[in-house]
Tab-separated table of C-alpha atoms in Angstrom:
chain	number	residue	atom	x	y	z
A	1	MET	CA	242.188	149.403	79.172
A	2	THR	CA	239.979	151.270	76.710
A	3	VAL	CA	240.994	148.844	73.963
A	4	ALA	CA	240.183	145.902	76.225
A	5	LEU	CA	236.782	147.389	77.083
A	6	LEU	CA	235.918	147.932	73.429
A	7	ALA	CA	237.047	144.429	72.497
A	8	HIS	CA	235.011	143.013	75.338
A	9	ASN	CA	231.908	144.910	74.274
A	10	ALA	CA	232.273	143.575	70.741
A	11	ASP	CA	232.528	140.051	72.155
A	12	GLU	CA	229.555	140.746	74.390
A	13	THR	CA	227.271	141.580	71.494
A	14	MET	CA	227.881	138.137	70.048
A	15	ALA	CA	227.864	136.357	73.386
A	16	SER	CA	224.633	137.945	74.586
A	17	THR	CA	222.930	136.638	71.478
A	18	ALA	CA	224.329	133.186	72.128
A	19	ILE	CA	223.636	132.800	75.816
A	20	GLN	CA	220.503	134.823	76.550
A	21	THR	CA	217.293	133.074	77.464
A	22	ALA	CA	215.875	132.203	74.102
A	23	PRO	CA	212.458	133.671	73.272
A	24	ASN	CA	209.873	131.068	72.266
A	25	ALA	CA	208.091	130.819	68.925
A	26	THR	CA	205.776	133.722	69.749
A	27	GLY	CA	208.744	135.908	70.648
A	28	THR	CA	207.816	136.050	74.341
A	29	GLN	CA	210.776	136.076	76.732
A	30	MET	CA	210.473	133.840	79.799
A	31	PRO	CA	210.988	136.064	82.897
A	32	THR	CA	214.151	135.342	84.870
A	33	GLU	CA	213.602	133.640	88.224
A	34	TRP	CA	214.158	136.047	91.152
A	35	ARG	CA	216.477	133.425	92.665
A	36	ASP	CA	218.839	133.914	89.740
A	37	PHE	CA	219.062	137.636	90.533
A	38	PHE	CA	219.869	136.642	94.113
A	39	THR	CA	222.567	134.248	92.839
A	40	LEU	CA	224.190	137.155	90.968
A	41	THR	CA	224.986	138.783	94.323
A	42	LYS	CA	227.256	135.828	95.334
A	43	PRO	CA	225.484	135.189	98.669
A	44	ARG	CA	228.255	132.932	100.026
A	45	VAL	CA	230.900	135.614	99.547
A	46	MET	CA	228.492	138.067	101.110
A	47	THR	CA	228.446	136.209	104.434
A	48	LEU	CA	232.112	137.160	104.950
A	49	VAL	CA	231.393	140.724	103.787
A	50	ILE	CA	228.508	141.056	106.257
A	51	PHE	CA	230.490	139.463	109.102
A	52	THR	CA	233.519	141.762	108.689
A	53	ALA	CA	231.276	144.816	108.201
A	54	ILE	CA	229.429	144.019	111.441
A	55	CYS	CA	232.806	143.641	113.183
A	56	GLY	CA	233.855	147.056	111.850
A	57	VAL	CA	230.646	148.654	113.164
A	58	LEU	CA	230.840	146.935	116.583
A	59	ALA	CA	234.572	147.490	117.129
A	60	ALA	CA	234.540	151.202	116.259
A	61	PRO	CA	234.659	153.668	119.143
A	62	GLY	CA	231.413	155.554	119.639
A	63	SER	CA	227.857	154.437	119.137
A	64	ILE	CA	225.411	154.254	116.286
A	65	HIS	CA	221.649	153.866	116.470
A	66	PRO	CA	220.698	150.219	115.699
A	67	VAL	CA	218.574	151.313	112.722
A	68	LEU	CA	221.524	153.219	111.226
A	69	GLY	CA	223.950	150.393	112.044
A	70	PHE	CA	221.654	147.953	110.253
A	71	THR	CA	221.331	150.370	107.307
A	72	ALA	CA	225.126	150.712	107.029
A	73	ILE	CA	225.573	146.931	106.926
A	74	LEU	CA	222.702	146.580	104.453
A	75	ALA	CA	224.280	149.210	102.182
A	76	ILE	CA	227.671	147.448	102.329
A	77	ALA	CA	225.999	144.113	101.508
A	78	MET	CA	224.073	145.682	98.614
A	79	GLY	CA	227.260	147.276	97.263
A	80	ALA	CA	229.019	143.893	97.445
A	81	GLY	CA	226.031	142.270	95.715
A	82	GLY	CA	225.942	144.908	93.001
A	83	SER	CA	229.632	144.599	92.208
A	84	ALA	CA	229.296	140.789	92.230
A	85	ALA	CA	226.476	141.095	89.655
A	86	LEU	CA	228.739	143.296	87.495
A	87	ASN	CA	231.426	140.624	87.851
A	88	HIS	CA	228.934	137.998	86.588
A	89	TRP	CA	228.024	140.257	83.664
A	90	TRP	CA	231.614	140.928	82.628
A	91	GLU	CA	232.869	137.365	83.068
A	92	ALA	CA	229.933	135.517	81.479
A	93	ASP	CA	232.117	134.199	78.648
A	94	ILE	CA	234.847	133.098	81.071
A	95	ASP	CA	232.283	131.444	83.365
A	96	ALA	CA	230.860	129.515	80.423
A	97	GLY	CA	234.262	127.875	79.902
A	98	MET	CA	234.753	126.630	83.471
A	99	LYS	CA	233.052	123.647	85.104
A	100	ARG	CA	232.670	125.430	88.482
A	101	THR	CA	230.852	128.421	86.995
A	102	MET	CA	229.165	127.167	83.824
A	103	ASN	CA	225.772	126.827	85.543
A	104	ARG	CA	225.631	130.405	86.776
A	105	PRO	CA	222.562	132.350	85.556
A	106	LEU	CA	224.305	133.935	82.546
A	107	PRO	CA	226.290	131.022	81.084
A	108	GLY	CA	223.369	128.751	82.020
A	109	GLY	CA	221.188	130.803	79.652
A	110	ARG	CA	218.653	131.716	82.347
A	111	MET	CA	219.149	135.459	82.140
A	112	ARG	CA	219.924	138.120	79.561
A	113	ARG	CA	223.363	139.644	79.951
A	114	GLU	CA	222.065	143.216	79.937
A	115	ASP	CA	219.724	142.376	82.838
A	116	ALA	CA	222.692	141.315	84.986
A	117	ARG	CA	224.545	144.527	84.096
A	118	ASP	CA	221.528	146.753	84.844
A	119	PHE	CA	220.818	144.899	88.101
A	120	GLY	CA	224.457	145.356	89.184
A	121	ILE	CA	224.497	149.075	88.364
A	122	PHE	CA	221.117	149.630	90.051
A	123	LEU	CA	222.080	147.749	93.224
A	124	SER	CA	225.445	149.539	93.456
A	125	ALA	CA	223.890	152.981	92.894
A	126	VAL	CA	221.152	152.391	95.485
A	127	SER	CA	223.715	151.110	98.019
A	128	VAL	CA	225.897	154.224	97.678
A	129	GLY	CA	222.865	156.558	97.784
A	130	LEU	CA	221.455	154.783	100.841
A	131	MET	CA	224.800	154.971	102.662
A	132	GLY	CA	225.184	158.668	101.809
A	133	VAL	CA	221.696	159.716	102.837
A	134	ALA	CA	221.399	157.583	105.985
A	135	ILE	CA	224.973	157.442	107.290
A	136	GLY	CA	227.333	159.935	105.675
A	137	TRP	CA	229.094	160.729	102.437
A	138	LEU	CA	232.595	159.623	103.532
A	139	ALA	CA	231.317	156.072	104.085
A	140	ALA	CA	229.364	156.355	100.803
A	141	ALA	CA	232.502	157.467	98.932
A	142	LEU	CA	234.423	154.487	100.352
A	143	LEU	CA	231.599	152.168	99.308
A	144	LEU	CA	231.635	153.626	95.791
A	145	GLY	CA	235.425	153.166	95.764
A	146	ALA	CA	234.984	149.508	96.812
A	147	VAL	CA	232.457	148.856	94.026
A	148	ILE	CA	234.683	150.486	91.394
A	149	TYR	CA	237.742	148.702	92.784
A	150	TYR	CA	236.120	145.259	92.497
A	151	ALA	CA	234.009	145.661	89.363
A	152	VAL	CA	236.348	147.795	87.250
A	153	ILE	CA	239.938	147.756	88.555
A	154	TYR	CA	239.955	144.084	89.569
A	155	THR	CA	237.394	142.319	87.356
A	156	MET	CA	237.736	144.246	84.104
A	157	TRP	CA	241.291	145.458	84.231
A	158	LEU	CA	243.794	143.504	86.335
A	159	LYS	CA	242.344	139.994	86.841
A	160	PRO	CA	242.918	138.955	83.217
A	161	ARG	CA	246.330	140.678	83.073
A	162	THR	CA	248.435	139.792	86.107
A	163	PRO	CA	249.112	136.645	88.171
A	164	GLN	CA	249.009	138.924	91.235
A	165	ASN	CA	245.249	139.276	90.607
A	166	ILE	CA	244.399	137.588	93.911
A	167	VAL	CA	246.470	140.143	95.825
A	168	ILE	CA	244.599	142.958	94.086
A	169	GLY	CA	241.244	141.207	94.554
A	170	GLY	CA	241.976	140.969	98.276
A	171	GLY	CA	241.692	144.756	98.416
A	172	ALA	CA	238.046	144.544	97.409
A	173	GLY	CA	237.256	142.106	100.231
A	174	ALA	CA	239.115	144.328	102.688
A	175	PHE	CA	236.763	147.306	102.371
A	176	PRO	CA	233.746	146.136	104.495
A	177	PRO	CA	235.282	146.514	108.008
A	178	LEU	CA	236.825	149.846	106.984
A	179	ILE	CA	233.467	151.154	105.748
A	180	GLY	CA	231.649	149.738	108.794
A	181	TRP	CA	234.091	151.513	111.110
A	182	VAL	CA	233.872	154.817	109.199
A	183	ALA	CA	230.058	154.586	109.266
A	184	VAL	CA	230.271	154.873	113.077
A	185	THR	CA	233.146	157.317	113.522
A	186	GLY	CA	232.922	159.416	110.348
A	187	GLU	CA	236.725	159.442	110.001
A	188	ILE	CA	239.536	157.245	108.705
A	189	THR	CA	242.111	156.395	111.384
A	190	ALA	CA	244.899	153.822	111.833
A	191	MET	CA	242.638	151.098	113.268
A	192	PRO	CA	240.226	150.719	110.329
A	193	LEU	CA	243.190	150.883	107.939
A	194	LEU	CA	244.774	147.996	109.859
A	195	LEU	CA	241.544	145.985	109.546
A	196	PHE	CA	241.713	146.646	105.797
A	197	ALA	CA	245.366	145.521	105.735
A	198	ILE	CA	244.614	142.318	107.684
A	199	ILE	CA	242.115	141.083	105.067
A	200	PHE	CA	244.307	142.358	102.234
A	201	PHE	CA	247.327	140.286	103.370
A	202	TRP	CA	245.189	137.323	104.488
A	203	THR	CA	243.615	136.787	101.048
A	204	PRO	CA	246.689	135.553	99.073
A	205	PRO	CA	247.703	132.680	101.403
A	206	HIS	CA	244.018	131.751	101.847
A	207	PHE	CA	243.262	131.601	98.129
A	208	TRP	CA	246.583	130.205	96.887
A	209	ALA	CA	246.429	127.358	99.446
A	210	LEU	CA	243.082	126.445	97.856
A	211	ALA	CA	244.467	126.885	94.332
A	212	LEU	CA	247.238	124.372	95.080
A	213	PHE	CA	244.850	121.488	95.763
A	214	VAL	CA	241.835	122.354	93.601
A	215	GLN	CA	242.215	121.849	89.906
A	216	SER	CA	240.703	124.925	88.291
A	217	ASP	CA	239.926	125.713	84.679
A	218	TYR	CA	241.407	129.211	84.833
A	219	ALA	CA	244.246	128.292	82.444
A	220	LYS	CA	241.702	127.122	79.859
A	221	VAL	CA	239.926	130.499	79.843
A	222	GLY	CA	243.114	132.586	79.894
A	223	ILE	CA	243.058	133.946	83.464
A	224	PRO	CA	246.685	134.080	84.690
A	225	MET	CA	246.373	132.498	88.135
A	226	LEU	CA	249.727	132.317	89.943
A	227	PRO	CA	250.024	128.505	90.292
A	228	VAL	CA	249.340	128.124	86.565
A	229	VAL	CA	251.558	130.947	85.324
A	230	ALA	CA	254.482	130.859	87.775
A	231	GLY	CA	254.254	127.274	89.036
A	232	GLU	CA	253.877	125.619	92.410
A	233	LYS	CA	257.260	126.577	93.849
A	234	VAL	CA	256.680	130.319	93.381
A	235	THR	CA	253.137	130.014	94.736
A	236	ARG	CA	254.383	128.257	97.885
A	237	ARG	CA	257.012	130.968	98.400
A	238	GLN	CA	254.399	133.706	97.920
A	239	ILE	CA	252.111	132.007	100.479
A	240	MET	CA	254.960	132.129	103.007
A	241	ILE	CA	255.832	135.772	102.223
A	242	TYR	CA	252.246	136.980	102.654
A	243	THR	CA	251.806	134.890	105.820
A	244	LEU	CA	254.909	136.500	107.326
A	245	LEU	CA	253.648	139.953	106.318
A	246	LEU	CA	250.213	139.208	107.770
A	247	ALA	CA	251.456	138.242	111.254
A	248	PRO	CA	252.785	141.662	112.390
A	249	ILE	CA	249.860	143.462	110.752
A	250	ALA	CA	247.358	141.242	112.611
A	251	ILE	CA	249.117	141.974	115.912
A	252	ALA	CA	249.521	145.707	115.125
A	253	PRO	CA	246.124	146.837	116.544
A	254	TRP	CA	247.399	145.645	119.953
A	255	TYR	CA	250.870	147.215	119.929
A	256	ILE	CA	249.639	150.575	118.643
A	257	GLY	CA	247.282	150.583	121.645
A	258	GLY	CA	244.068	150.175	119.655
A	259	THR	CA	243.088	147.009	121.556
A	260	SER	CA	243.816	145.292	124.868
A	261	TRP	CA	245.555	142.016	125.734
A	262	ILE	CA	242.392	140.060	124.806
A	263	TYR	CA	242.772	140.748	121.101
A	264	GLY	CA	246.576	140.852	121.373
A	265	SER	CA	246.936	137.362	122.837
A	266	VAL	CA	244.437	135.859	120.353
A	267	ALA	CA	246.242	137.561	117.429
A	268	VAL	CA	249.666	136.310	118.597
A	269	VAL	CA	248.483	132.697	119.006
A	270	LEU	CA	246.526	132.642	115.734
A	271	SER	CA	249.367	134.247	113.756
A	272	ALA	CA	251.908	131.799	115.193
A	273	LEU	CA	249.647	128.912	114.154
A	274	PHE	CA	249.206	130.436	110.684
A	275	VAL	CA	252.984	130.648	110.222
A	276	ALA	CA	253.435	127.114	111.590
A	277	LEU	CA	250.886	125.744	109.096
A	278	ALA	CA	252.311	127.760	106.191
A	279	MET	CA	255.839	126.480	106.814
A	280	PRO	CA	255.283	122.886	105.575
A	281	VAL	CA	253.356	124.251	102.576
A	282	PHE	CA	256.384	126.415	101.770
A	283	THR	CA	259.038	123.744	102.212
A	284	ARG	CA	257.462	120.761	100.439
A	285	MET	CA	256.611	119.879	96.844
A	286	ARG	CA	253.784	117.774	95.471
A	287	ALA	CA	254.509	114.035	95.327
A	288	ASP	CA	252.747	111.320	93.325
A	289	GLU	CA	249.206	110.689	94.583
A	290	ASP	CA	249.677	113.520	97.058
A	291	LYS	CA	246.668	114.159	99.295
A	292	MET	CA	247.842	117.768	99.780
A	293	LEU	CA	247.045	117.616	103.487
A	294	PRO	CA	249.230	120.604	104.563
A	295	GLU	CA	247.612	122.812	101.896
A	296	LYS	CA	244.111	121.701	102.915
A	297	ALA	CA	244.927	122.295	106.588
A	298	LEU	CA	246.247	125.797	105.837
A	299	PHE	CA	243.161	126.675	103.782
A	300	LYS	CA	240.734	125.478	106.473
A	301	PHE	CA	242.691	127.222	109.214
A	302	SER	CA	242.793	130.493	107.259
A	303	ILE	CA	238.979	130.674	107.404
A	304	VAL	CA	238.941	129.995	111.151
A	305	TYR	CA	241.765	132.519	111.566
A	306	LEU	CA	239.834	135.426	110.081
A	307	PHE	CA	236.569	134.695	111.872
A	308	VAL	CA	238.216	134.206	115.280
A	309	LEU	CA	240.514	137.216	114.872
A	310	PHE	CA	237.625	139.566	114.063
A	311	ALA	CA	235.422	138.026	116.767
A	312	ALA	CA	238.257	138.620	119.261
A	313	LEU	CA	238.501	142.235	118.116
A	314	VAL	CA	234.787	142.778	118.731
A	315	ALA	CA	234.923	141.015	122.123
A	316	ASP	CA	237.939	143.133	123.092
A	317	ARG	CA	236.359	146.441	122.079
A	318	VAL	CA	232.944	145.679	123.583
A	319	ALA	CA	234.656	144.706	126.863
A	320	ALA	CA	236.646	147.963	126.797
A	321	TYR	CA	233.648	150.192	125.979
A	322	GLN	CA	231.609	148.512	128.728
A	323	GLY	CA	234.418	149.181	131.202
A	324	TRP	CA	235.047	145.477	131.933
A	325	ILE	CA	238.758	145.848	131.121
A	326	ALA	CA	241.152	148.781	131.322
B	1	MET	CA	203.336	129.435	74.032
B	2	THR	CA	202.206	126.009	75.231
B	3	PRO	CA	199.919	125.809	78.303
B	4	ASP	CA	202.884	124.542	80.361
B	5	GLU	CA	205.069	127.435	79.217
B	6	GLU	CA	202.300	129.888	79.956
B	7	ARG	CA	201.854	128.482	83.466
B	8	GLU	CA	205.606	128.741	84.056
B	9	PHE	CA	205.621	132.278	82.631
B	10	LEU	CA	202.867	133.385	85.007
B	11	ARG	CA	204.449	131.613	87.987
B	12	ARG	CA	207.802	133.338	87.434
B	13	ARG	CA	206.229	136.743	86.869
B	14	LYS	CA	204.062	136.394	89.968
B	15	ALA	CA	207.052	135.329	92.106
B	16	ARG	CA	209.100	138.284	90.864
B	17	ASN	CA	206.257	140.688	91.522
B	18	TRP	CA	205.969	139.450	95.117
B	19	VAL	CA	209.714	139.908	95.648
B	20	VAL	CA	209.626	143.440	94.185
B	21	ALA	CA	206.597	144.333	96.316
B	22	GLY	CA	208.262	142.966	99.456
B	23	THR	CA	211.470	144.858	98.710
B	24	LEU	CA	209.590	148.123	98.161
B	25	ILE	CA	207.638	147.745	101.402
B	26	PHE	CA	210.869	146.946	103.249
B	27	PHE	CA	212.531	150.108	101.939
B	28	VAL	CA	209.500	152.261	102.735
B	29	VAL	CA	209.635	151.029	106.339
B	30	LEU	CA	213.438	151.412	106.466
B	31	PHE	CA	213.366	155.003	105.180
B	32	TYR	CA	210.582	155.831	107.633
B	33	ALA	CA	212.703	154.445	110.490
B	34	ILE	CA	215.834	156.278	109.264
B	35	THR	CA	213.876	159.545	109.094
B	36	ILE	CA	212.517	159.103	112.634
B	37	VAL	CA	216.024	158.378	113.969
B	38	ARG	CA	217.536	161.324	112.090
B	39	ILE	CA	214.819	163.764	113.154
B	40	GLY	CA	215.183	162.562	116.733
B	41	GLY	CA	218.862	163.455	116.554
B	42	GLN	CA	219.936	159.951	117.542
B	43	GLY	CA	222.067	159.409	114.438
């Protein structure tokens, strides 16, 4: 890893010269638009982070003052934004080589690379400090772990090295409900770990279904995505395996007694539908002029699945805490 | 710097300054609220 970091830094010196916002004839640097700093935080990804973090806070037993609940979610969002900015900084060269990402602030030449790095470090540090001071240091330590997991372990280390990168990346997205829950309770128990596991096992079928029908440039820039490295057949099998692993984990909060029948019945129905939609993706192969309808259906459903499952969890827990159900 | 570049330079700097000012005010208010909640023992 050290060798890779050093090699990357050597590349960066050259790249930052090539892609930074060029000073004009008088040597004055045009200030970066604030919107470009906002773009660095990957706002679209953040909506899922904020949603699952809110679910973690609302579903946890106990209460938290609204100001502190808001602060916890803000800190989680800032940590996600900071690590996303570090991801932009590290992958600027890769982004420049792909159509989908070539207009991001760094490859688009609208921002200096060091500014993205400093912004990411600053945002991450403030998020952890804010969480520690306002909420507690266990939640802050988890948030720091999430930032390091995404920015260092996933982005810098494993993403360019293994076709299982999406599985590992799923871990980063799985932290928000865990941290949200711990912010309320101050302890790590089976329930928040199950919420972590649900997102962890949901990510591979969600992303690989997309990867099957969207032509990406990852191969061109040397990122070993599973469909490119191992082929379609292996990817389809892996989608099925992770879907089958996800189903019992999604239902687990109910049968360990952490939720009532409300969540349990929703989880059973949704998981059965997920398996039913993954089955045709697993059993078929691409034909000529294939519209990839089963893959598209699975991808769309996977988004609905996660939102409805977490919404059901919150509805279940709120109903239980209010005494509406046993 | 051409007049157009200078105008753009000032516009961007002004916009950034407003965002920084807004963010600072937001955090001042947030820390005040956190302190009140913590002192009140409601956390």
